[in-house]
Amino acid sequence: MAQTQTPSAIAAPRSPYARRKTTRGNFELYSWVFMRASGVVLLVLVFGHLFVNLMVGEGVHAIDFAFVGGKWSSPFWQVWDLLMLWLAMIHGTNGVRTIVNDYAQRDSTRGVLKVLLYLASTIVVILGTLVIFTFTPCPPGAPAELLPSICFPN
Amino acid sequence: MTAVLENPATESPKPEVGAIPSFDVTLRIRRYNPESEHGEESIWDEFTVTAHGTDRVLDALHKIKWEQDGSLTFRRSCAHGVCGSDAMRINGRNRLACKTLLKDVNPDKPITVEPIKGLPVVKDLVVDMEPFFASYREIMPFLITSGNEPTRERLQSAEDRERFDDTTKCILCAACTSSCPVFWTDGQYFGPAAIVNAHRFIFDSRDEGATQRLEILNDKEGVWRCRTTFNCTEACPRGIEVTKAIQEVKRAMITRAF
């Protein structure tokens, strides 16, 4: 009788290499393109922001509550700052996500780091958006010298 | 380049006419043998051999294996830079032992020889290449066509051939993939070699499987994990512009998507 059973002390010589299930999709492609596109837009936004805040007119000495209040009463600067906030946050988050993917060796470490990252960036984005849109340049009862000129319409 | 003896006067007295100058060289070899007394630990082993200016690292390894320690284990087949069996980390860089002259890697100091990184070591300098070949197989490295077989060769213009000429040179030695820091992380990245071999078919005018191959490499672990560190281009013993090939595949994907 042919002996077909073999003791299992030796591991199967051709035990398959477990490559993970495919993770195909365009997500990484879009994220790659987004990084480059948002980078270029951010160059304009950030340096425009720095130029207007630090160099035009009185320059850096003009920055106070009134200056910021005045800027954010114009929809142009609201959109500018909103765009800058969102692009910078998504760009930065995506960059750190890439770094986590590259350096975290275990799936659990990777998961925890990414959850923390997404949580932090969500909070910052929501908080920042809220500030840009609900900002009141003329809070009632504030000392007049701190307020922008648009609070005194005459 | 030929080996030139720099100071013939200081050499041993009256070298015979036509004698090849020799020198002693020390090799520090990273060894691993779970069946030895060192167990699961890998150790550094040093050997000193006498070599000639025309000798390669592989010749020194042969000399050690044949004359000093027969248990030293490494892969080699053709020994002339074609089969791609003897890729190893020599002085911290991935090279083919059979294409690296001893005199080019500073034989004055011990030359370190390690197995290529990122793949499980089987013994000494031999690694398990299966993960590497698994991702190679995934990109379908064969001609995909449709319609009737032609009765003669599939002709191609010289320009069409030139388009992917660089990536046809790959010998699958794994020097590029095992020099890639992204591959070192968890070994899930397809790796430069798989992408190079996909490139060879994607840009072949006779092949019709480009869409499928791009789809396969448009993976989370595909071309988008390339950080363009150029380690692969530097490591390639065949001089393939690996990073450039990867970027060309990326570009093909972007032009396809938009």
Short mmCIF file of C-alpha atoms in Angstrom, two decimals:
data_model
loop_
_atom_site.label_atom_id
_atom_site.label_comp_id
_atom_site.label_asym_id
_atom_site.label_seq_id
_atom_site.Cartn_x
_atom_site.Cartn_y
_atom_site.Cartn_z
CA MET A 1 0.00 0.00 0.00
CA ALA A 2 1.39 3.30 -0.98
CA GLN A 3 2.10 5.60 1.89
CA THR A 4 0.60 8.93 0.85
CA GLN A 5 0.63 10.70 4.17
CA THR A 6 3.77 12.46 5.21
CA PRO A 7 4.58 13.86 8.59
CA SER A 8 4.08 17.61 8.64
CA ALA A 9 7.35 18.41 10.38
CA ILE A 10 8.70 19.98 7.21
CA ALA A 11 6.92 23.08 5.97
CA ALA A 12 5.45 22.86 2.51
CA PRO A 13 8.34 23.69 0.19
CA ARG A 14 6.08 25.75 -2.04
CA SER A 15 4.06 27.54 0.60
CA PRO A 16 2.75 30.60 -1.23
CA TYR A 17 3.97 34.09 -0.63
CA ALA A 18 1.07 36.04 0.79
CA ARG A 19 0.82 39.21 -1.19
CA ARG A 20 -2.02 41.40 -0.05
CA LYS A 21 -5.23 41.78 -2.01
CA THR A 22 -4.92 44.29 -4.81
CA THR A 23 -5.71 47.83 -3.89
CA ARG A 24 -6.25 49.22 -7.34
CA GLY A 25 -8.04 52.46 -7.97
CA ASN A 26 -7.43 55.99 -9.00
CA PHE A 27 -7.09 57.37 -5.47
CA GLU A 28 -3.30 57.39 -5.42
CA LEU A 29 -3.25 58.84 -8.93
CA TYR A 30 -5.52 61.74 -7.95
CA SER A 31 -3.62 62.30 -4.72
CA TRP A 32 -0.34 62.42 -6.69
CA VAL A 33 -1.75 64.96 -9.15
CA PHE A 34 -3.38 66.94 -6.34
CA MET A 35 -0.07 67.29 -4.52
CA ARG A 36 1.53 68.88 -7.55
CA ALA A 37 -1.42 71.08 -8.52
CA SER A 38 -2.11 72.30 -4.99
CA GLY A 39 1.60 72.93 -4.51
CA VAL A 40 1.65 75.34 -7.43
CA VAL A 41 -1.54 77.12 -6.31
CA LEU A 42 -0.26 77.33 -2.75
CA LEU A 43 2.93 79.02 -3.93
CA VAL A 44 0.81 81.88 -5.29
CA LEU A 45 -1.59 81.95 -2.35
CA VAL A 46 1.03 81.83 0.39
CA PHE A 47 3.42 84.34 -1.13
CA GLY A 48 0.50 86.62 -2.04
CA HIS A 49 -0.67 86.39 1.56
CA LEU A 50 2.79 87.14 2.92
CA PHE A 51 3.27 90.06 0.54
CA VAL A 52 -0.08 91.68 1.41
CA ASN A 53 0.33 91.17 5.14
CA LEU A 54 3.98 91.98 5.60
CA MET A 55 5.11 94.31 2.85
CA VAL A 56 2.25 96.40 1.42
CA GLY A 57 1.66 99.75 3.10
CA GLU A 58 2.87 99.90 6.68
CA GLY A 59 3.96 96.29 6.39
CA VAL A 60 4.19 94.00 9.37
CA HIS A 61 3.44 96.84 11.85
CA ALA A 62 -0.08 97.20 10.52
CA ILE A 63 -1.17 93.72 11.66
CA ASP A 64 -3.65 93.83 14.50
CA PHE A 65 -7.27 92.87 15.13
CA ALA A 66 -8.49 95.71 12.97
CA PHE A 67 -6.27 94.68 10.05
CA VAL A 68 -7.49 91.09 10.10
CA GLY A 69 -11.07 92.20 10.69
CA GLY A 70 -10.86 94.56 7.74
CA LYS A 71 -9.45 91.89 5.48
CA TRP A 72 -12.06 89.32 6.36
CA SER A 73 -14.93 91.71 5.75
CA SER A 74 -14.10 91.44 2.05
CA PRO A 75 -15.31 88.28 0.30
CA PHE A 76 -12.15 88.25 -1.81
CA TRP A 77 -9.91 87.67 1.20
CA GLN A 78 -12.41 85.26 2.71
CA VAL A 79 -12.18 83.08 -0.40
CA TRP A 80 -8.38 83.53 -0.55
CA ASP A 81 -7.88 82.46 3.04
CA LEU A 82 -10.40 79.65 2.80
CA LEU A 83 -8.68 78.29 -0.28
CA MET A 84 -5.30 78.62 1.40
CA LEU A 85 -6.53 76.85 4.52
CA TRP A 86 -8.13 73.95 2.69
CA LEU A 87 -5.38 73.41 0.16
CA ALA A 88 -2.61 73.68 2.74
CA MET A 89 -4.39 71.32 5.14
CA ILE A 90 -5.19 68.68 2.53
CA HIS A 91 -1.74 69.02 0.96
CA GLY A 92 -0.04 68.68 4.34
CA THR A 93 -2.27 65.85 5.52
CA ASN A 94 -1.71 63.94 2.33
CA GLY A 95 2.04 64.46 2.65
CA VAL A 96 2.11 63.16 6.21
CA ARG A 97 -0.14 60.25 5.15
CA THR A 98 2.49 59.35 2.56
CA ILE A 99 5.25 59.54 5.15
CA VAL A 100 3.26 57.36 7.55
CA ASN A 101 2.73 54.84 4.75
CA ASP A 102 6.44 54.83 4.00
CA TYR A 103 7.80 54.59 7.52
CA ALA A 104 5.23 52.78 9.69
CA GLN A 105 6.06 49.11 9.36
CA ARG A 106 3.14 47.57 11.20
CA ASP A 107 -0.46 47.96 10.10
CA SER A 108 -1.62 48.84 13.61
CA THR A 109 0.92 51.66 14.01
CA ARG A 110 -0.02 52.91 10.59
CA GLY A 111 -3.73 52.86 11.44
CA VAL A 112 -3.34 54.71 14.74
CA LEU A 113 -1.09 57.38 13.24
CA LYS A 114 -3.47 57.95 10.35
CA VAL A 115 -6.56 58.21 12.58
CA LEU A 116 -4.76 60.81 14.71
CA LEU A 117 -3.67 62.65 11.58
CA TYR A 118 -7.14 62.76 10.01
CA LEU A 119 -8.72 63.79 13.33
CA ALA A 120 -6.27 66.66 13.80
CA SER A 121 -6.63 67.94 10.26
CA THR A 122 -10.45 67.68 10.33
CA ILE A 123 -10.58 69.73 13.53
CA VAL A 124 -8.29 72.39 12.11
CA VAL A 125 -10.17 72.61 8.80
CA ILE A 126 -13.61 72.86 10.47
CA LEU A 127 -12.42 75.36 13.07
CA GLY A 128 -10.64 77.50 10.48
CA THR A 129 -13.60 77.50 8.09
CA LEU A 130 -15.90 78.45 10.95
CA VAL A 131 -13.66 81.37 11.92
CA ILE A 132 -13.43 82.70 8.37
CA PHE A 133 -17.21 82.71 7.88
CA THR A 134 -18.53 83.61 11.32
CA PHE A 135 -15.94 86.24 12.11
CA THR A 136 -17.47 89.52 13.34
CA PRO A 137 -15.17 92.45 12.68
CA CYS A 138 -17.19 94.69 15.00
CA PRO A 139 -18.00 92.82 18.22
CA PRO A 140 -20.44 94.94 20.31
CA GLY A 141 -18.90 96.63 23.36
CA ALA A 142 -15.28 96.38 22.16
CA PRO A 143 -12.99 99.42 22.62
CA ALA A 144 -13.23 101.62 19.50
CA GLU A 145 -9.49 101.95 18.91
CA LEU A 146 -9.13 98.23 18.31
CA LEU A 147 -11.81 98.03 15.62
CA PRO A 148 -11.40 98.44 11.85
CA SER A 149 -12.66 101.55 10.16
CA ILE A 150 -15.57 99.72 8.52
CA CYS A 151 -17.24 99.55 11.94
CA PHE A 152 -17.79 103.32 11.87
CA PRO A 153 -19.82 104.01 8.75
CA ASN A 154 -19.78 107.80 8.63
CA MET B 1 40.53 49.86 -18.04
CA THR B 2 43.62 47.82 -17.42
CA ALA B 3 45.26 47.32 -14.08
CA VAL B 4 48.38 49.43 -13.81
CA LEU B 5 51.09 48.74 -11.32
CA GLU B 6 51.89 52.07 -9.73
CA ASN B 7 55.18 51.49 -7.93
CA PRO B 8 56.96 48.56 -9.50
CA ALA B 9 60.13 49.37 -7.57
CA THR B 10 58.56 48.86 -4.12
CA GLU B 11 57.08 45.51 -5.03
CA SER B 12 58.72 42.26 -4.01
CA PRO B 13 62.26 42.02 -5.45
CA LYS B 14 62.56 41.40 -9.15
CA PRO B 15 59.09 40.45 -10.27
CA GLU B 16 59.24 38.06 -13.14
CA VAL B 17 58.57 39.50 -16.52
CA GLY B 18 54.90 39.08 -17.32
CA ALA B 19 53.97 38.25 -13.72
CA ILE B 20 50.60 39.59 -12.59
CA PRO B 21 50.86 41.70 -9.43
CA SER B 22 48.79 40.42 -6.58
CA PHE B 23 47.56 41.90 -3.32
CA ASP B 24 45.83 40.71 -0.18
CA VAL B 25 42.24 41.70 0.34
CA THR B 26 39.95 41.18 3.32
CA LEU B 27 36.26 40.49 2.84
CA ARG B 28 33.80 41.05 5.68
CA ILE B 29 30.87 38.84 4.85
CA ARG B 30 27.48 38.94 6.53
CA ARG B 31 26.68 35.32 7.28
CA TYR B 32 23.48 33.69 8.39
CA ASN B 33 22.89 30.02 9.01
CA PRO B 34 20.09 29.06 11.37
CA GLU B 35 21.56 25.55 11.65
CA SER B 36 24.92 26.77 12.93
CA GLU B 37 25.79 27.55 16.55
CA HIS B 38 24.86 31.21 15.92
CA GLY B 39 21.22 30.26 15.36
CA GLU B 40 18.93 32.98 14.11
CA GLU B 41 21.61 35.62 14.46
CA SER B 42 23.60 36.81 11.49
CA ILE B 43 27.30 37.41 12.05
CA TRP B 44 30.21 39.11 10.31
CA ASP B 45 32.92 36.77 9.09
CA GLU B 46 36.30 37.95 7.79
CA PHE B 47 38.42 36.23 5.19
CA THR B 48 41.69 37.36 3.67
CA VAL B 49 42.57 36.16 0.19
CA THR B 50 45.26 36.95 -2.30
CA ALA B 51 43.82 38.48 -5.43
CA HIS B 52 44.99 39.97 -8.70
CA GLY B 53 44.13 43.31 -10.19
CA THR B 54 41.84 41.62 -12.67
CA ASP B 55 39.87 39.74 -10.01
CA ARG B 56 36.28 40.49 -9.23
CA VAL B 57 34.48 40.20 -5.91
CA LEU B 58 33.03 36.93 -7.19
CA ASP B 59 36.54 35.54 -7.71
CA ALA B 60 37.39 36.37 -4.12
CA LEU B 61 34.19 34.69 -2.94
CA HIS B 62 35.06 31.63 -5.02
CA LYS B 63 38.53 31.53 -3.52
CA ILE B 64 37.06 31.66 -0.02
CA LYS B 65 34.50 28.97 -0.79
CA TRP B 66 36.94 26.67 -2.57
CA GLU B 67 40.01 27.15 -0.39
CA GLN B 68 38.95 28.37 3.06
CA ASP B 69 35.33 27.83 4.04
CA GLY B 70 33.17 25.57 1.93
CA SER B 71 30.07 26.51 3.90
CA LEU B 72 30.01 30.02 2.47
CA THR B 73 26.83 30.19 0.37
CA PHE B 74 26.02 32.50 -2.49
CA ARG B 75 24.29 32.34 -5.86
CA ARG B 76 26.00 32.63 -9.19
CA SER B 77 25.41 31.03 -12.55
CA CYS B 78 27.01 32.61 -15.57
CA ALA B 79 29.51 34.70 -13.58
CA HIS B 80 29.62 37.25 -16.40
CA GLY B 81 26.89 39.74 -15.60
CA VAL B 82 24.11 38.22 -17.66
CA CYS B 83 22.13 35.84 -15.48
CA GLY B 84 21.59 38.21 -12.56
CA SER B 85 22.13 35.63 -9.83
CA ASP B 86 24.82 37.28 -7.75
CA ALA B 87 23.40 40.68 -6.83
CA MET B 88 24.68 41.56 -3.37
CA ARG B 89 25.37 44.56 -1.21
CA ILE B 90 29.08 45.31 -1.63
CA ASN B 91 30.40 48.15 0.51
CA GLY B 92 26.81 49.27 1.10
CA ARG B 93 25.80 49.39 -2.55
CA ASN B 94 23.89 46.83 -4.58
CA ARG B 95 26.11 45.42 -7.30
CA LEU B 96 26.72 42.22 -9.19
CA ALA B 97 29.69 40.45 -7.60
CA CYS B 98 30.72 39.27 -11.06
CA LYS B 99 30.89 42.80 -12.49
CA THR B 100 32.68 44.47 -9.59
CA LEU B 101 36.47 44.48 -9.71
CA LEU B 102 38.11 44.27 -6.30
CA LYS B 103 40.40 47.16 -7.14
CA ASP B 104 37.34 49.38 -7.75
CA VAL B 105 35.90 48.93 -4.25
CA ASN B 106 39.01 49.97 -2.31
CA PRO B 107 40.79 46.72 -1.39
CA ASP B 108 42.92 48.59 1.20
CA LYS B 109 40.04 48.34 3.66
CA PRO B 110 37.90 45.28 4.36
CA ILE B 111 35.20 44.98 1.70
CA THR B 112 31.79 44.34 3.21
CA VAL B 113 29.56 41.87 1.43
CA GLU B 114 25.95 41.46 2.53
CA PRO B 115 22.83 39.88 1.05
CA ILE B 116 20.51 42.30 -0.74
CA LYS B 117 18.12 44.03 1.63
CA GLY B 118 14.36 43.68 1.95
CA LEU B 119 14.07 40.02 1.01
CA PRO B 120 14.20 37.19 3.56
CA VAL B 121 17.65 35.63 3.82
CA VAL B 122 17.80 31.88 3.32
CA LYS B 123 21.48 31.38 4.06
CA ASP B 124 24.51 33.69 3.97
CA LEU B 125 24.16 35.71 0.75
CA VAL B 126 21.20 33.77 -0.64
CA VAL B 127 17.81 35.45 -0.32
CA ASP B 128 14.30 34.25 -1.05
CA MET B 129 13.49 35.86 -4.39
CA GLU B 130 9.86 34.69 -4.41
CA PRO B 131 8.30 38.04 -3.30
CA PHE B 132 10.31 39.72 -6.05
CA PHE B 133 9.15 37.30 -8.73
CA ALA B 134 5.57 37.38 -7.42
CA SER B 135 5.26 41.06 -8.26
CA TYR B 136 7.08 40.44 -11.55
CA ARG B 137 4.47 37.84 -12.50
CA GLU B 138 1.67 40.18 -11.52
CA ILE B 139 2.48 42.68 -14.26
CA MET B 140 2.09 39.91 -16.88
CA PRO B 141 5.56 39.95 -18.49
CA PHE B 142 4.50 38.42 -21.80
CA LEU B 143 3.19 39.66 -25.12
CA ILE B 144 -0.57 40.18 -25.17
CA THR B 145 -2.20 40.42 -28.57
CA SER B 146 -5.56 39.87 -30.19
CA GLY B 147 -6.68 38.63 -33.59
CA ASN B 148 -5.06 36.01 -35.74
CA GLU B 149 -1.47 35.03 -35.33
CA PRO B 150 0.60 36.38 -38.17
CA THR B 151 2.31 33.76 -40.29
CA ARG B 152 5.63 35.53 -39.94
CA GLU B 153 7.35 37.77 -37.38
CA ARG B 154 5.55 40.75 -35.90
CA LEU B 155 7.46 43.54 -37.57
CA GLN B 156 8.31 46.76 -35.81
CA SER B 157 10.04 49.94 -36.93
CA ALA B 158 13.40 50.85 -35.44
CA GLU B 159 11.82 53.93 -33.81
CA ASP B 160 9.10 51.84 -32.18
CA ARG B 161 11.74 49.46 -30.87
CA GLU B 162 13.82 52.35 -29.55
CA ARG B 163 10.88 53.51 -27.40
CA PHE B 164 11.36 50.68 -24.89
CA ASP B 165 14.90 49.61 -25.70
CA ASP B 166 16.29 50.64 -22.32
CA THR B 167 13.93 48.45 -20.30
CA THR B 168 14.59 45.31 -22.37
CA LYS B 169 18.01 45.08 -20.75
CA CYS B 170 16.68 43.94 -17.35
CA ILE B 171 18.19 40.68 -16.06
CA LEU B 172 15.95 40.44 -12.96
CA CYS B 173 18.83 40.51 -10.49
CA ALA B 174 16.72 42.45 -7.92
CA ALA B 175 19.50 44.97 -7.31
CA CYS B 176 17.06 47.84 -7.95
CA THR B 177 14.10 46.54 -5.97
CA SER B 178 16.27 45.65 -2.98
CA SER B 179 17.88 49.11 -3.02
CA CYS B 180 14.51 50.87 -2.81
CA PRO B 181 13.73 52.32 0.63
CA VAL B 182 9.99 52.08 -0.03
CA PHE B 183 10.38 48.35 -0.70
CA TRP B 184 12.39 47.97 2.51
CA THR B 185 9.44 49.24 4.59
CA ASP B 186 7.08 46.30 4.19
CA GLY B 187 7.88 44.68 0.86
CA GLN B 188 4.40 45.35 -0.53
CA TYR B 189 5.54 47.88 -3.16
CA PHE B 190 5.72 46.36 -6.65
CA GLY B 191 9.31 47.51 -6.87
CA PRO B 192 11.33 49.05 -9.69
CA ALA B 193 12.06 45.76 -11.48
CA ALA B 194 8.38 44.88 -11.93
CA ILE B 195 7.63 48.38 -13.23
CA VAL B 196 10.61 48.28 -15.60
CA ASN B 197 9.36 45.01 -17.06
CA ALA B 198 5.83 46.39 -17.33
CA HIS B 199 7.30 49.43 -19.11
CA ARG B 200 8.97 47.08 -21.60
CA PHE B 201 5.53 45.86 -22.74
CA ILE B 202 3.43 48.99 -22.16
CA PHE B 203 5.51 50.94 -24.67
CA ASP B 204 5.87 48.06 -27.13
CA SER B 205 3.87 48.89 -30.27
CA ARG B 206 3.10 45.19 -30.84
CA ASP B 207 1.58 44.67 -27.40
CA GLU B 208 -2.10 45.26 -26.64
CA GLY B 209 -2.11 44.72 -22.89
CA ALA B 210 -1.01 48.22 -21.90
CA THR B 211 -4.37 49.11 -20.36
CA GLN B 212 -4.37 46.00 -18.22
CA ARG B 213 -0.81 46.54 -17.09
CA LEU B 214 -1.42 50.20 -16.27
CA GLU B 215 -4.50 49.13 -14.34
CA ILE B 216 -2.39 46.67 -12.33
CA LEU B 217 0.29 49.26 -11.55
CA ASN B 218 -2.33 51.90 -10.68
CA ASP B 219 -2.38 50.19 -7.31
CA LYS B 220 -1.91 51.64 -3.87
CA GLU B 221 1.39 49.74 -3.91
CA GLY B 222 2.10 50.52 -7.56
CA VAL B 223 3.99 53.31 -9.27
CA TRP B 224 2.58 55.97 -6.94
CA ARG B 225 4.75 54.77 -4.11
CA CYS B 226 7.86 55.74 -6.03
CA ARG B 227 9.55 58.67 -4.29
CA THR B 228 12.14 59.18 -7.05
CA THR B 229 15.12 58.62 -4.77
CA PHE B 230 17.06 57.22 -7.75
CA ASN B 231 18.52 54.36 -5.68
CA CYS B 232 17.32 51.95 -8.34
CA THR B 233 18.94 53.82 -11.22
CA GLU B 234 22.20 53.90 -9.29
CA ALA B 235 22.00 50.22 -8.40
CA CYS B 236 21.14 48.83 -11.83
CA PRO B 237 24.14 46.84 -13.13
CA ARG B 238 22.76 47.12 -16.65
CA GLY B 239 22.59 50.90 -16.56
CA ILE B 240 18.83 51.04 -17.11
CA GLU B 241 17.33 54.44 -16.28
CA VAL B 242 14.90 52.83 -13.88
CA THR B 243 13.47 55.94 -12.25
CA LYS B 244 12.86 57.48 -15.66
CA ALA B 245 10.97 54.36 -16.75
CA ILE B 246 8.80 54.55 -13.63
CA GLN B 247 8.02 58.21 -14.33
CA GLU B 248 7.07 57.33 -17.91
CA VAL B 249 4.60 54.76 -16.63
CA LYS B 250 3.20 57.40 -14.24
CA ARG B 251 2.80 59.83 -17.12
CA ALA B 252 1.02 57.20 -19.21
CA MET B 253 -1.41 56.69 -16.35
CA ILE B 254 -2.10 60.39 -15.96
CA THR B 255 -2.66 60.97 -19.67
CA ARG B 256 -5.02 57.99 -19.63
CA ALA B 257 -6.99 59.30 -16.65
CA PHE B 258 -7.42 62.91 -17.83
#
